[in-house]
């Protein structure tokens, strides 16, 4: 029989593809099999615009398509943020889309027992059966007054997430649409928000900067503008001093002027010491911060200053900050805590101050996703205020705005059940005393990882039905053992996924979805970079290989149809009555039409020439599909100067009146004092210290006597979040991460520690924390300080496919997942998981 795509689907449907546990023949790679379409005459090939979402940069790209096959990826030459370039990881996406281990058709579980040790015994089903089953489950909850026990879980997403994530749960009657943001980077947004009202990522004017102070940022490998940074970094290194504050010798640190191998979690000591030096040595930027009325510097170590002696300009509360948190934080004091020598602290602080205002204090999750990292985030970002680089040339910037339309209102489609359910408490416990999540307001952030504990405790209740997409929480959240238990207890889970992931193993229904770069149509606003913000269009550049649908739009449309057939038509009515194609005036009749209309509604302002905007002129939808990106005009500096900072005082807040108000509101909602909030969130601050960036000693899980090492982790240059490990290129080039080894997963140990442990390069070592253990390979490496074990995140998949795992059939992982040993810990003020700052102690044993 000729093995074409259709026959292959038939064959695989008979054998069942993801029969975990069974050692069966692996599916053959048919992506390159000759098909009728590919036998057609076109051999020329063409570049088609799309978007890479391998990380949060969200790069505009183009794919070279020959005979219907994607053969190469490059940056979209029309894009300004990434100069038409991509990073290494874009290329790995080719192996993802053609991965033979992909989920190829809908499946249902036939073994009702759940657990890592259970074979789900998945069998193929039709899309109709899948949608009918899910609709039944939802209607049962609504009938029983339990609609709030329904939840939608979102991982990575596009702008079209408004459909599945934004409104579906609400129309069913649940407050539980839970995103992955809190395991991603919320703590990092806390710093800029409670100084300059910016809850989001920043852009940086590297081209004009003279000093780059990188706090756990490795921008040539990760973070948010990798292609732009790679492009510009050679020049930046020529022009600016680069100082990397990182417990690990990162790729950026390896070529930097200064590497400050900080003791994990002690960044607050260094940040407050740098601020102390800037103030005592008169290095603050006077046109921004202001000056003493009589021109005499009264910032003297150990002495308080009178507020009326200082006249402020853009900033607010610098004297209060000094008095509360900085007057005693001398370099000597800091050196004892953070492990950086006094002379290096002084040299870096002076260099940074002398470069003002062209000096960037670049905050990454590394220095903020720590148990007490919220205050570090504020202190680190406030350094941009001290040197006047906030919103300034050569400094730290916001993004230009990119216009888009909101989705039509669904208010008229909320029935009584929906309105009642939406008022129930949230499953993640955000907004409770222990979990402030102060994303602009109490409970503004959702505590993704905490859902596992909440589900196990049934506090505030038990979840029953979950639709989960583009995520893998029992791999990506800390304490995976806890997550496995919580998922085993969940009665009904639908996983919409490209690969059979760890979460898929616990699913009742598995839905195959489109690969993000090649098979879907959707818009996103990419991360601003190189002074430009943009909207980029993801397109179906190849015909989908398998029976896949688009998670955020097509699947909700099909589900709405199934619900309507069973008598609940609100969602279907909303989709078919309120959504109108802005070009043709048509309403959707199929899932595909719905997806296109949603995309066009959202993106219309960038391609409709009659809508005014500051950026590219694109003449209609067809042209937008061709260019696939809209660029804003370059960022205008100093837009916020002159009292437009958006904070409660309108100023750049060194003393945060905004935080004082929001903390007060949170305390009041929980009948507590702010001091009690500090205590519940493990912070040591009392009184007014809670309103300024300050030093908090690192908090660690595990007793030092039993667990003598601090565990510190980082991401891979090759991680497309945790989705690229099943590509052979990922494994083959894994040594692109300093200290790492191809096809392996290593614990990087300082040779001094290794000698004491009697461990040699290549030995197998077991890393044990109070929460779990993993066995990996030892690598002796001077790029981590004695006492700190450094390990990359990304390996340790026991599912996902034959390359990611060591034995896919037997569920044996390649290496170990850091989240198996990491504590389920939080920087609770911002609502962030705390995986950095050495939150977890471990022991190391040779096996
Ligand atoms: N220890 C540790 N934990 C981390 C991190 C870390 O650095 N260290 N990083 C954290 C961060 S920053 C983030 S953002 C989160 C991410 O965590 P998650 O949001 O859970 O995302 P991933 O782990 O990347 O898993 C995404 C899943 O989506 C499915 N999938 C893959 N490709 C596609 C696709 O194209 N479309 C769709 N619809 N589905 C797809 C697969 O099942 C895949 O496993 O992880 C966090 N967890
Ligand atoms: N290559 C790559 N790039 C990515 C992604 C990816 O998967 N791969 N994912 C994207 C996503 S989703 C996000 S959220 C961003 C995350 O942006 P990043 O800036 O990459 O964030 P992390 O990897 O969490 O930051 C980890 C860094 O902090 C260091 N670190 C650990 N503990 C400490 C500490 O106590 N103090 C200090 N100063 N540093 C510490 C680590 O060694 C590491 O270098 O990256 C995006 N970019
Ligand atoms: S992985 Fe990230 S930085 Fe690299 S091309 Fe894709 S979106 Fe851009
Ligand atoms: Mo993230």
Coordinates of C-alpha atoms and ligand atoms in Angstrom, one line a residue, residues 51-61 73 82 85-91 221 223-228 516-517 717 719-721, ligand 3:
X51 CA 5.5 34.5 13.5
X52 CA 7.9 32.5 15.7
X53 CA 6.6 32.1 19.2
X54 CA 9.5 30.0 20.4
X55 CA 9.9 32.6 23.2
X56 CA 8.3 35.8 24.3
X57 CA 10.1 37.9 21.7
X58 CA 7.4 36.8 19.1
X59 CA 9.5 37.5 16.0
X60 CA 8.1 38.2 12.6
X61 CA 9.6 35.5 10.4
X73 CA 13.0 30.0 8.4
X82 CA 14.4 42.1 15.0
X85 CA 16.7 38.2 11.8
X86 CA 16.0 35.3 14.0
X87 CA 17.8 33.4 16.8
X88 CA 19.0 29.8 16.6
X89 CA 15.7 28.5 18.0
X90 CA 13.6 29.6 15.0
X91 CA 15.3 26.8 13.0
X221 CA 20.7 33.8 24.7
X223 CA 14.9 37.2 27.5
X224 CA 12.9 39.2 25.0
X225 CA 14.9 40.6 22.1
X226 CA 17.4 38.0 21.3
X227 CA 17.8 38.6 17.5
X228 CA 18.1 42.4 18.1
X516 CA 2.1 27.7 16.2
X517 CA 4.4 28.8 13.4
X717 CA 19.8 29.1 24.5
X719 CA 14.7 26.2 24.7
X720 CA 11.6 27.1 22.9
X721 CA 10.2 27.3 26.4
Ligands
LIG3 S1 12.8 31.8 19.5 FE1 12.2 33.8 20.2 S2 13.9 35.2 19.7 FE2 14.2 33.2 18.6 S3 13.3 33.7 16.6 FE3 11.7 32.7 17.9 S4 10.6 34.4 18.9 FE4 12.5 35.2 18.0

